[in-house]
Structure formats: C-alpha cells, structure tokens
Amino acid sequence: MRALSYLLITTIKNWFKNLLKTPGLLIVYVLCIAMFGFMLIPGSAFPPASLERLPYLRAGIYLLFGFILYTGISKGLKSGATFFKMADVNMLFTSPVRPQSILLYGIVGQMGTSLLATLFLLFQVANMRNLLFLDTKGIMALILGWFLTLVITQIVSLSVYSLTAPHPKRRKAGKYILYGLMGLLIGGLLIYVILKGGKPESVLDYFALPFMDYFPLIGWIDGFVTGMIVGDYLKMFICLLLFVLIPALGIVLVRRSDSDYYEDVLQTTEQSF
C-alpha cells in the first residue's frame, strides 16, 4: 500500500510541476477558479433563489444523470469499464502489490479524472442561477451530484462486468433487471401522464412524486441533490448512503469472487488506450 501511496502522491506532484511549466494552462485554471468563486457570490444580476424550478431540475437529473448511469451499466454488461492505463497494466499488474490495493488505487485515480470532468460545470454556474434559481448551496449540491454520478457509474460498470462476464446466465439476468427497471420507469411515466389527462405538466409532477427519490441509483442521487437544496438533510443522507452502498457492495463482491479482474480490465484498457 505504501508503494501505491507513493505512486499516487508522485503523480499528483508531477501534474502540478507540469502545470507550472505551462503558464498558459495555469492561467486558465486560475481564471476558472476565480470565475467560479465570483459566480457563487449572490448579486443583483441574478434572480433571487427559489424552489420554483425544482420540478424542472428533478426531471433534468432523471434525464441526464439517468442516461449516464444507464450507458455505464449497459457497457458493463457488454465490454466493461477500466480505471487503468497501459502503464498500470505493465507496472502494477505484474508487481507484488495486493490486487485489492491496486483496485483501490484505480478508484482514487478515477475520482481525480471525474473531478476534472466536473470542471466544465463551472461555466454553467450563471445558467444554474438564471434558469434554475439556485443559490450557492443548490449549485454545490448539483455539482457534487454530478461528480458522484461519474465516479459511481464507473465503479458499478466495472463491478457488473467482473461479476457477470464469466457467467452468461448472470449477464442475461443483469440485462433483464436493467431493462426491467427502465421499462418500469418509462411505463410508470406513460401511465401517470394518461391518468392526468395527458397534461404536459404531469411529466414534471411524475418525477416529483415522493417515492421517486428511492428508485434505484438515479432516484437516490436525485433525492440527495434535492434533499440538500430544500434542507431535508435526513433524506439527503439516506439517499447518499444508498447511492454509495451499492458500488461499495460491488467492490466487495469483486474482491471476494473467483473472477480475476486483471483479466477483465486488460482487454478494456487495451481498447481505451
């Protein structure tokens, strides 16, 4: 574990050193951070925060975050995901380090990648204020929800692939569960809209139903974000616990299964790099 800690710290140090050697890129990062900080400060240029647009936000979370989760899990049932690069395959996989520690190292590295992928949301802070009427807490909730979705999607994808790839019956069952949940979500929406007379606003009302906060994965991240926005911290913590528990359970099962995840991620890593 010390070797991996040293490798991770050295990687971060080298990243900062390379950043200092490229002043243009450093200026971009500084401007992004400064712009993000200014946008978080309430001002007269932005409308006051309110919950008026919360139904639109919930529907948007189900649409965008749900698409990310669906594509990630679907990929896990086909080709899998990887946290590693070819350098990791050549150096780490052949080292005497425990596979569990290497998997943890890959997850930490993936969190860093997801953090960089979250930076583009900084340019949308003004739109979050103007279009969704979010305050600073609401903006932070949405950004944190996006970050968690990116990280956990990769973990679930890897776990699903490692647990189902050697067993065709498991993979088939996984597809049935995934498509069943999607059918339940979409079918429930159609039925609800029909019962409400086909009114367009009934789509927003459907995603605002209380039990939708507990729909697997996507409902949990929606409940976490909206719970933090409205100040319902009990719901926020429950949904966060559920959202983190599933990938954590997947990691435990991968570690204890007879599947060699080295073999599982090797082909995916070769295709990615």
CSV table of C-alpha atoms in Angstrom, one decimal:
chain,number,residue,atom,x,y,z
A,1,MET,CA,0.0,0.0,0.0
A,2,ARG,CA,2.9,2.3,0.7
A,3,ALA,CA,4.1,1.8,-2.9
A,4,LEU,CA,0.8,2.8,-4.3
A,5,SER,CA,0.5,5.8,-2.0
A,6,TYR,CA,3.9,7.0,-3.1
A,7,LEU,CA,2.9,6.5,-6.8
A,8,LEU,CA,-0.3,8.5,-6.3
A,9,ILE,CA,1.4,11.3,-4.5
A,10,THR,CA,4.2,11.4,-7.1
A,11,THR,CA,1.7,11.5,-9.9
A,12,ILE,CA,-0.1,14.5,-8.3
A,13,LYS,CA,3.2,16.3,-7.7
A,14,ASN,CA,4.3,15.7,-11.3
A,15,TRP,CA,0.9,17.0,-12.5
A,16,PHE,CA,1.5,20.2,-10.6
A,17,LYS,CA,5.0,20.5,-11.8
A,18,ASN,CA,3.9,20.1,-15.4
A,19,LEU,CA,1.2,22.7,-14.8
A,20,LEU,CA,3.8,25.2,-13.6
A,21,LYS,CA,5.8,24.6,-16.7
A,22,THR,CA,2.8,25.6,-18.9
A,23,PRO,CA,1.9,29.1,-17.7
A,24,GLY,CA,-0.9,29.4,-20.3
A,25,LEU,CA,-2.7,26.4,-18.8
A,26,LEU,CA,-2.1,27.6,-15.3
A,27,ILE,CA,-3.7,30.9,-16.1
A,28,VAL,CA,-6.8,29.1,-17.5
A,29,TYR,CA,-7.2,27.1,-14.2
A,30,VAL,CA,-6.7,30.3,-12.1
A,31,LEU,CA,-9.3,32.1,-14.2
A,32,CYS,CA,-11.8,29.2,-13.9
A,33,ILE,CA,-11.4,29.1,-10.1
A,34,ALA,CA,-11.8,32.8,-9.8
A,35,MET,CA,-14.8,32.9,-12.1
A,36,PHE,CA,-16.4,30.1,-10.1
A,37,GLY,CA,-15.8,31.9,-6.9
A,38,PHE,CA,-17.4,35.2,-8.2
A,39,MET,CA,-20.4,33.3,-9.6
A,40,LEU,CA,-21.1,31.8,-6.2
A,41,ILE,CA,-21.4,35.2,-4.7
A,42,PRO,CA,-25.0,36.4,-4.8
A,43,GLY,CA,-25.5,39.6,-6.7
A,44,SER,CA,-28.2,41.8,-8.1
A,45,ALA,CA,-27.5,40.5,-11.6
A,46,PHE,CA,-29.0,37.1,-10.7
A,47,PRO,CA,-32.7,36.4,-9.8
A,48,PRO,CA,-33.3,35.5,-6.1
A,49,ALA,CA,-33.1,31.8,-5.2
A,50,SER,CA,-36.3,29.9,-5.1
A,51,LEU,CA,-37.7,26.4,-5.4
A,52,GLU,CA,-40.0,27.4,-8.4
A,53,ARG,CA,-37.8,25.5,-10.9
A,54,LEU,CA,-37.2,22.5,-8.7
A,55,PRO,CA,-39.5,20.2,-10.7
A,56,TYR,CA,-37.5,21.0,-13.9
A,57,LEU,CA,-34.3,20.2,-12.1
A,58,ARG,CA,-35.6,16.9,-10.9
A,59,ALA,CA,-36.7,15.9,-14.4
A,60,GLY,CA,-33.4,17.0,-15.8
A,61,ILE,CA,-31.5,14.9,-13.2
A,62,TYR,CA,-33.5,11.9,-14.2
A,63,LEU,CA,-32.9,12.5,-17.9
A,64,LEU,CA,-29.2,13.4,-17.9
A,65,PHE,CA,-27.8,11.5,-14.8
A,66,GLY,CA,-30.1,8.6,-15.7
A,67,PHE,CA,-28.6,8.4,-19.2
A,68,ILE,CA,-25.1,8.4,-17.8
A,69,LEU,CA,-26.0,5.6,-15.3
A,70,TYR,CA,-27.8,3.6,-18.0
A,71,THR,CA,-25.0,3.8,-20.6
A,72,GLY,CA,-22.4,2.9,-17.9
A,73,ILE,CA,-24.2,-0.2,-16.6
A,74,SER,CA,-25.1,-1.2,-20.2
A,75,LYS,CA,-21.4,-1.0,-21.1
A,76,GLY,CA,-20.6,-3.1,-18.0
A,77,LEU,CA,-22.9,-5.8,-19.3
A,78,LYS,CA,-21.1,-5.8,-22.6
A,79,SER,CA,-17.4,-4.7,-22.6
A,80,GLY,CA,-16.8,-3.4,-19.1
A,81,ALA,CA,-15.0,-0.3,-17.8
A,82,THR,CA,-11.5,0.3,-16.7
A,83,PHE,CA,-9.7,2.7,-14.2
A,84,PHE,CA,-6.3,1.9,-15.5
A,85,LYS,CA,-3.8,2.9,-18.2
A,86,MET,CA,-1.4,0.7,-20.1
A,87,ALA,CA,1.4,1.9,-17.9
A,88,ASP,CA,-0.6,0.5,-14.9
A,89,VAL,CA,-1.1,-2.8,-16.7
A,90,ASN,CA,2.7,-3.2,-17.4
A,91,MET,CA,3.9,-2.0,-14.0
A,92,LEU,CA,1.2,-2.5,-11.3
A,93,PHE,CA,-0.4,-5.8,-12.5
A,94,THR,CA,3.0,-7.5,-12.5
A,95,SER,CA,4.0,-6.1,-9.2
A,96,PRO,CA,3.8,-8.0,-5.8
A,97,VAL,CA,1.2,-5.5,-4.6
A,98,ARG,CA,-2.2,-6.9,-3.5
A,99,PRO,CA,-4.9,-6.8,-6.2
A,100,GLN,CA,-7.3,-5.2,-3.7
A,101,SER,CA,-4.9,-2.3,-3.2
A,102,ILE,CA,-4.4,-1.8,-6.9
A,103,LEU,CA,-8.2,-1.7,-7.3
A,104,LEU,CA,-8.4,1.0,-4.6
A,105,TYR,CA,-5.7,2.9,-6.4
A,106,GLY,CA,-7.6,2.7,-9.6
A,107,ILE,CA,-10.8,4.0,-7.9
A,108,VAL,CA,-8.9,7.0,-6.4
A,109,GLY,CA,-7.4,7.8,-9.8
A,110,GLN,CA,-10.9,7.6,-11.4
A,111,MET,CA,-12.1,10.1,-8.8
A,112,GLY,CA,-9.4,12.5,-10.0
A,113,THR,CA,-10.5,12.1,-13.6
A,114,SER,CA,-14.1,12.6,-12.7
A,115,LEU,CA,-13.2,15.8,-10.8
A,116,LEU,CA,-11.5,17.2,-13.9
A,117,ALA,CA,-14.6,16.2,-16.0
A,118,THR,CA,-16.7,18.2,-13.5
A,119,LEU,CA,-14.8,21.4,-14.2
A,120,PHE,CA,-17.0,22.2,-17.2
A,121,LEU,CA,-19.9,22.7,-14.9
A,122,LEU,CA,-18.1,25.8,-13.6
A,123,PHE,CA,-19.1,27.5,-16.8
A,124,GLN,CA,-22.7,26.8,-16.2
A,125,VAL,CA,-23.0,28.4,-12.8
A,126,ALA,CA,-24.6,31.5,-14.2
A,127,ASN,CA,-27.1,29.4,-16.1
A,128,MET,CA,-27.9,27.5,-12.9
A,129,ARG,CA,-28.7,30.8,-11.2
A,130,ASN,CA,-30.6,32.4,-14.0
A,131,LEU,CA,-32.6,29.3,-15.3
A,132,LEU,CA,-33.0,27.2,-12.1
A,133,PHE,CA,-32.9,29.9,-9.5
A,134,LEU,CA,-30.4,28.0,-7.4
A,135,ASP,CA,-28.4,29.5,-4.5
A,136,THR,CA,-24.9,28.6,-3.6
A,137,LYS,CA,-25.9,25.5,-1.7
A,138,GLY,CA,-28.1,24.3,-4.6
A,139,ILE,CA,-25.2,24.8,-7.1
A,140,MET,CA,-22.8,22.9,-4.9
A,141,ALA,CA,-25.4,20.1,-4.5
A,142,LEU,CA,-25.8,19.8,-8.2
A,143,ILE,CA,-22.1,19.8,-8.9
A,144,LEU,CA,-21.5,17.2,-6.2
A,145,GLY,CA,-24.3,15.0,-7.5
A,146,TRP,CA,-22.7,15.2,-11.0
A,147,PHE,CA,-19.3,14.2,-9.6
A,148,LEU,CA,-20.7,11.3,-7.6
A,149,THR,CA,-22.6,10.0,-10.6
A,150,LEU,CA,-19.5,10.0,-12.8
A,151,VAL,CA,-17.4,8.1,-10.2
A,152,ILE,CA,-20.1,5.6,-9.1
A,153,THR,CA,-21.1,4.8,-12.7
A,154,GLN,CA,-17.6,3.7,-13.5
A,155,ILE,CA,-17.4,1.6,-10.3
A,156,VAL,CA,-20.8,-0.1,-11.0
A,157,SER,CA,-19.8,-0.7,-14.6
A,158,LEU,CA,-16.6,-2.5,-13.6
A,159,SER,CA,-18.3,-4.4,-10.8
A,160,VAL,CA,-21.1,-5.6,-13.2
A,161,TYR,CA,-18.7,-6.7,-15.8
A,162,SER,CA,-16.4,-8.5,-13.4
A,163,LEU,CA,-19.3,-10.4,-11.8
A,164,THR,CA,-21.2,-11.3,-15.0
A,165,ALA,CA,-18.6,-11.7,-17.7
A,166,PRO,CA,-17.6,-15.3,-16.8
A,167,HIS,CA,-21.3,-16.3,-16.3
A,168,PRO,CA,-23.6,-15.9,-19.3
A,169,LYS,CA,-26.7,-16.5,-17.1
A,170,ARG,CA,-25.7,-13.7,-14.8
A,171,ARG,CA,-25.2,-11.3,-17.7
A,172,LYS,CA,-28.6,-12.3,-19.1
A,173,ALA,CA,-30.2,-11.7,-15.7
A,174,GLY,CA,-28.4,-8.4,-15.4
A,175,LYS,CA,-29.8,-7.3,-18.7
A,176,TYR,CA,-33.3,-8.3,-17.7
A,177,ILE,CA,-33.0,-6.3,-14.4
A,178,LEU,CA,-31.7,-3.2,-16.2
A,179,TYR,CA,-34.3,-3.3,-19.0
A,180,GLY,CA,-37.0,-4.1,-16.4
A,181,LEU,CA,-36.1,-1.0,-14.3
A,182,MET,CA,-36.1,1.2,-17.4
A,183,GLY,CA,-39.4,-0.3,-18.5
A,184,LEU,CA,-40.9,0.3,-15.1
A,185,LEU,CA,-39.7,3.9,-15.1
A,186,ILE,CA,-40.9,4.8,-18.6
A,187,GLY,CA,-44.1,2.7,-18.3
A,188,GLY,CA,-45.0,4.4,-15.0
A,189,LEU,CA,-44.5,7.8,-16.6
A,190,LEU,CA,-46.8,6.9,-19.5
A,191,ILE,CA,-49.5,5.6,-17.2
A,192,TYR,CA,-49.3,8.6,-14.9
A,193,VAL,CA,-49.5,11.1,-17.8
A,194,ILE,CA,-52.5,9.2,-19.2
A,195,LEU,CA,-54.3,9.2,-15.8
A,196,LYS,CA,-53.6,13.0,-15.6
A,197,GLY,CA,-55.3,13.6,-18.9
A,198,GLY,CA,-52.2,14.0,-20.9
A,199,LYS,CA,-51.2,17.4,-19.5
A,200,PRO,CA,-47.6,18.3,-20.2
A,201,GLU,CA,-47.0,19.4,-16.6
A,202,SER,CA,-47.9,15.9,-15.4
A,203,VAL,CA,-44.4,14.8,-16.6
A,204,LEU,CA,-42.8,17.1,-14.1
A,205,ASP,CA,-45.3,16.0,-11.4
A,206,TYR,CA,-44.3,12.4,-12.0
A,207,PHE,CA,-40.7,12.9,-11.2
A,208,ALA,CA,-41.6,15.0,-8.2
A,209,LEU,CA,-43.6,12.1,-6.6
A,210,PRO,CA,-42.1,11.3,-3.1
A,211,PHE,CA,-41.4,7.6,-3.9
A,212,MET,CA,-39.3,8.6,-7.0
A,213,ASP,CA,-36.5,9.5,-4.6
A,214,TYR,CA,-36.0,5.8,-3.9
A,215,PHE,CA,-35.9,4.5,-7.4
A,216,PRO,CA,-32.6,2.5,-7.6
A,217,LEU,CA,-29.5,4.7,-8.2
A,218,ILE,CA,-31.0,7.6,-10.3
A,219,GLY,CA,-33.7,8.2,-7.7
A,220,TRP,CA,-31.1,8.1,-4.9
A,221,ILE,CA,-28.9,10.8,-6.5
A,222,ASP,CA,-32.0,12.9,-7.3
A,223,GLY,CA,-33.0,12.6,-3.6
A,224,PHE,CA,-29.6,13.5,-2.4
A,225,VAL,CA,-29.4,16.7,-4.6
A,226,THR,CA,-33.0,17.9,-4.0
A,227,GLY,CA,-32.7,17.0,-0.3
A,228,MET,CA,-29.7,19.2,0.1
A,229,ILE,CA,-31.4,22.0,-1.9
A,230,VAL,CA,-34.6,22.1,0.2
A,231,GLY,CA,-32.8,21.4,3.5
A,232,ASP,CA,-34.2,17.9,4.1
A,233,TYR,CA,-30.9,16.5,5.4
A,234,LEU,CA,-32.4,13.2,6.6
A,235,LYS,CA,-33.5,12.3,3.1
A,236,MET,CA,-30.2,13.6,1.7
A,237,PHE,CA,-28.1,11.3,4.0
A,238,ILE,CA,-30.4,8.3,3.4
A,239,CYS,CA,-30.1,8.7,-0.4
A,240,LEU,CA,-26.4,9.3,-0.3
A,241,LEU,CA,-25.9,6.2,1.8
A,242,LEU,CA,-27.9,4.1,-0.6
A,243,PHE,CA,-26.1,5.6,-3.6
A,244,VAL,CA,-22.7,4.8,-2.2
A,245,LEU,CA,-23.7,1.5,-0.6
A,246,ILE,CA,-24.4,-0.3,-4.0
A,247,PRO,CA,-21.0,0.4,-5.6
A,248,ALA,CA,-19.2,-0.4,-2.3
A,249,LEU,CA,-21.0,-3.7,-2.2
A,250,GLY,CA,-20.0,-4.3,-5.8
A,251,ILE,CA,-16.3,-3.7,-4.9
A,252,VAL,CA,-16.6,-6.2,-2.0
A,253,LEU,CA,-18.1,-8.8,-4.3
A,254,VAL,CA,-15.5,-8.3,-6.9
A,255,ARG,CA,-12.7,-8.8,-4.4
A,256,ARG,CA,-14.3,-12.0,-3.0
A,257,SER,CA,-15.4,-13.5,-6.3
A,258,ASP,CA,-13.4,-16.1,-8.3
A,259,SER,CA,-13.3,-13.6,-11.2
A,260,ASP,CA,-9.8,-12.3,-12.0
A,261,TYR,CA,-10.5,-8.6,-12.6
A,262,TYR,CA,-6.9,-8.2,-14.0
A,263,GLU,CA,-8.2,-10.3,-17.0
A,264,ASP,CA,-11.4,-8.4,-17.0
A,265,VAL,CA,-9.9,-4.9,-17.3
A,266,LEU,CA,-6.9,-5.8,-19.5
A,267,GLN,CA,-8.9,-6.0,-22.8
A,268,THR,CA,-10.9,-2.9,-22.0
A,269,THR,CA,-7.7,-1.0,-21.1
A,270,GLU,CA,-6.1,-2.1,-24.4
A,271,GLN,CA,-9.2,-0.8,-26.3
A,272,SER,CA,-9.2,2.5,-24.4
A,273,PHE,CA,-5.5,3.2,-24.9
